[in-house]
XYZ file of C-alpha atoms in Angstrom:
149
model
C 4.899 -3.835 -17.768
C 4.906 -1.529 -20.791
C 1.669 -2.928 -22.313
C -0.155 -2.143 -19.063
C 0.898 1.511 -19.303
C 0.020 2.045 -22.997
C -2.531 4.803 -23.545
C -2.819 5.648 -19.846
C -1.724 8.207 -17.305
C -0.245 6.224 -14.410
C 0.705 7.716 -11.041
C 3.367 5.980 -8.969
C 2.912 6.467 -5.251
C 4.528 4.817 -2.263
C 6.927 5.133 0.614
C 10.117 7.163 0.300
C 13.022 5.389 -1.315
C 11.231 2.284 -2.614
C 12.341 2.752 -6.231
C 9.608 4.711 -8.023
C 12.120 6.938 -9.856
C 14.431 3.984 -10.530
C 11.544 2.140 -12.187
C 10.737 5.163 -14.359
C 14.419 5.437 -15.347
C 14.247 1.814 -16.543
C 11.094 2.493 -18.567
C 12.367 5.733 -20.118
C 16.001 5.290 -21.186
C 18.086 8.453 -20.911
C 15.695 10.181 -18.495
C 18.075 9.954 -15.511
C 15.754 11.017 -12.688
C 17.708 11.563 -9.479
C 18.003 8.420 -7.328
C 20.136 7.390 -4.365
C 21.684 4.209 -3.042
C 20.230 2.290 -0.111
C 21.232 3.975 3.157
C 23.908 2.004 5.009
C 22.801 3.552 8.305
C 19.112 2.615 8.017
C 19.150 -0.107 5.320
C 16.323 1.719 3.508
C 15.949 3.778 0.357
C 16.507 7.514 0.526
C 14.038 10.282 -0.292
C 15.170 12.044 -3.508
C 12.052 13.182 -5.426
C 10.841 16.569 -4.174
C 7.980 17.364 -6.589
C 5.528 15.504 -8.819
C 6.366 15.311 -12.500
C 4.428 13.874 -15.457
C 6.739 12.088 -17.888
C 5.712 11.041 -21.393
C 6.499 7.413 -22.170
C 7.989 6.589 -25.537
C 5.310 4.485 -27.256
C 6.465 3.395 -30.698
C 3.848 0.641 -30.941
C 0.850 2.695 -29.885
C -0.715 5.847 -31.252
C -2.143 6.607 -27.819
C -0.056 8.886 -25.587
C 1.178 7.325 -22.339
C 2.442 9.096 -19.223
C 3.929 8.229 -15.837
C 3.686 10.579 -12.871
C 6.591 10.383 -10.437
C 5.652 11.588 -6.938
C 7.633 12.336 -3.775
C 7.721 9.485 -1.307
C 5.264 9.161 1.514
C 6.558 8.749 5.051
C 3.724 6.426 6.018
C 0.124 5.446 5.548
C -2.429 5.292 8.297
C -6.080 4.631 8.922
C -7.750 7.648 10.471
C -11.359 8.270 11.473
C -12.164 4.584 11.194
C -13.779 2.371 13.790
C -12.130 -1.038 14.376
C -15.294 -2.807 13.204
C -15.094 -0.986 9.835
C -11.544 -2.077 9.077
C -12.620 -5.622 8.220
C -14.433 -4.272 5.150
C -11.125 -3.131 3.636
C -9.663 -6.639 3.646
C -11.674 -8.719 1.175
C -10.466 -12.083 2.436
C -11.102 -11.182 6.085
C -14.526 -9.711 5.264
C -15.455 -12.969 3.522
C -15.068 -15.003 6.724
C -16.052 -12.366 9.315
C -19.775 -13.028 8.863
C -19.274 -16.518 10.299
C -17.805 -15.330 13.601
C -19.614 -16.338 16.784
C -19.936 -12.709 17.919
C -21.153 -9.890 15.674
C -18.704 -7.398 17.224
C -15.669 -9.670 16.744
C -12.506 -7.763 15.829
C -10.635 -11.001 14.993
C -7.803 -10.849 17.481
C -8.657 -13.222 20.331
C -12.409 -13.894 20.466
C -13.678 -17.471 20.853
C -15.471 -18.736 17.764
C -13.675 -16.300 15.443
C -14.030 -17.556 11.873
C -11.252 -15.226 10.688
C -8.698 -16.726 13.097
C -9.839 -20.221 12.093
C -9.423 -19.289 8.409
C -5.986 -17.882 9.153
C -4.986 -21.181 10.794
C -6.380 -23.067 7.772
C -4.330 -20.831 5.398
C -7.348 -19.282 3.652
C -6.028 -15.881 4.757
C -2.373 -14.988 4.195
C -0.423 -14.257 7.364
C 0.993 -11.078 5.774
C -2.512 -9.717 5.090
C -3.621 -10.496 8.636
C -0.517 -8.730 9.985
C -1.422 -5.669 7.877
C -4.926 -5.807 9.359
C -3.510 -5.975 12.906
C -1.113 -3.125 12.169
C -3.933 -0.896 10.950
C -6.159 -1.988 13.830
C -3.524 -0.784 16.290
C -2.915 2.435 14.375
C -5.208 4.778 16.294
C -2.726 7.640 16.801
C -3.634 10.103 14.045
C -0.416 12.060 14.708
C 1.835 9.075 14.037
C 2.608 10.186 10.472
C 2.640 13.945 11.001
C 5.767 15.903 11.748
C 5.844 17.737 15.071
C 6.338 21.490 14.557
């Protein structure tokens, strides 16, 4: 991984408790960013980073400075202000087959003649990617990821 980071500023972003700080600790020996064990109660990582921090990477082989930015975890990602028909464009493999659907307004969930569903059955589209598409398609509540005050 180190060669990919050489001479760059790289920001690590993702859900809370997935191991961003642990990864940085492995790349920068002696740094000791605060981390926590997996929660027994929820079987997930725990939120420990509370502010963003840019950390210089030791680069003995390169003259170019390299940095990692550790960021607080994100509770969730969502797709807001997006029409269902637009979502297909964000999934390259789904977009590739969508033009061959029988109906131009196909959203690839149940329609007859859906080329995306056919491609899914033929394993041209990974089931995990299609599940991500369905999850985002059903994610219309823009308050889902916001705390109630």
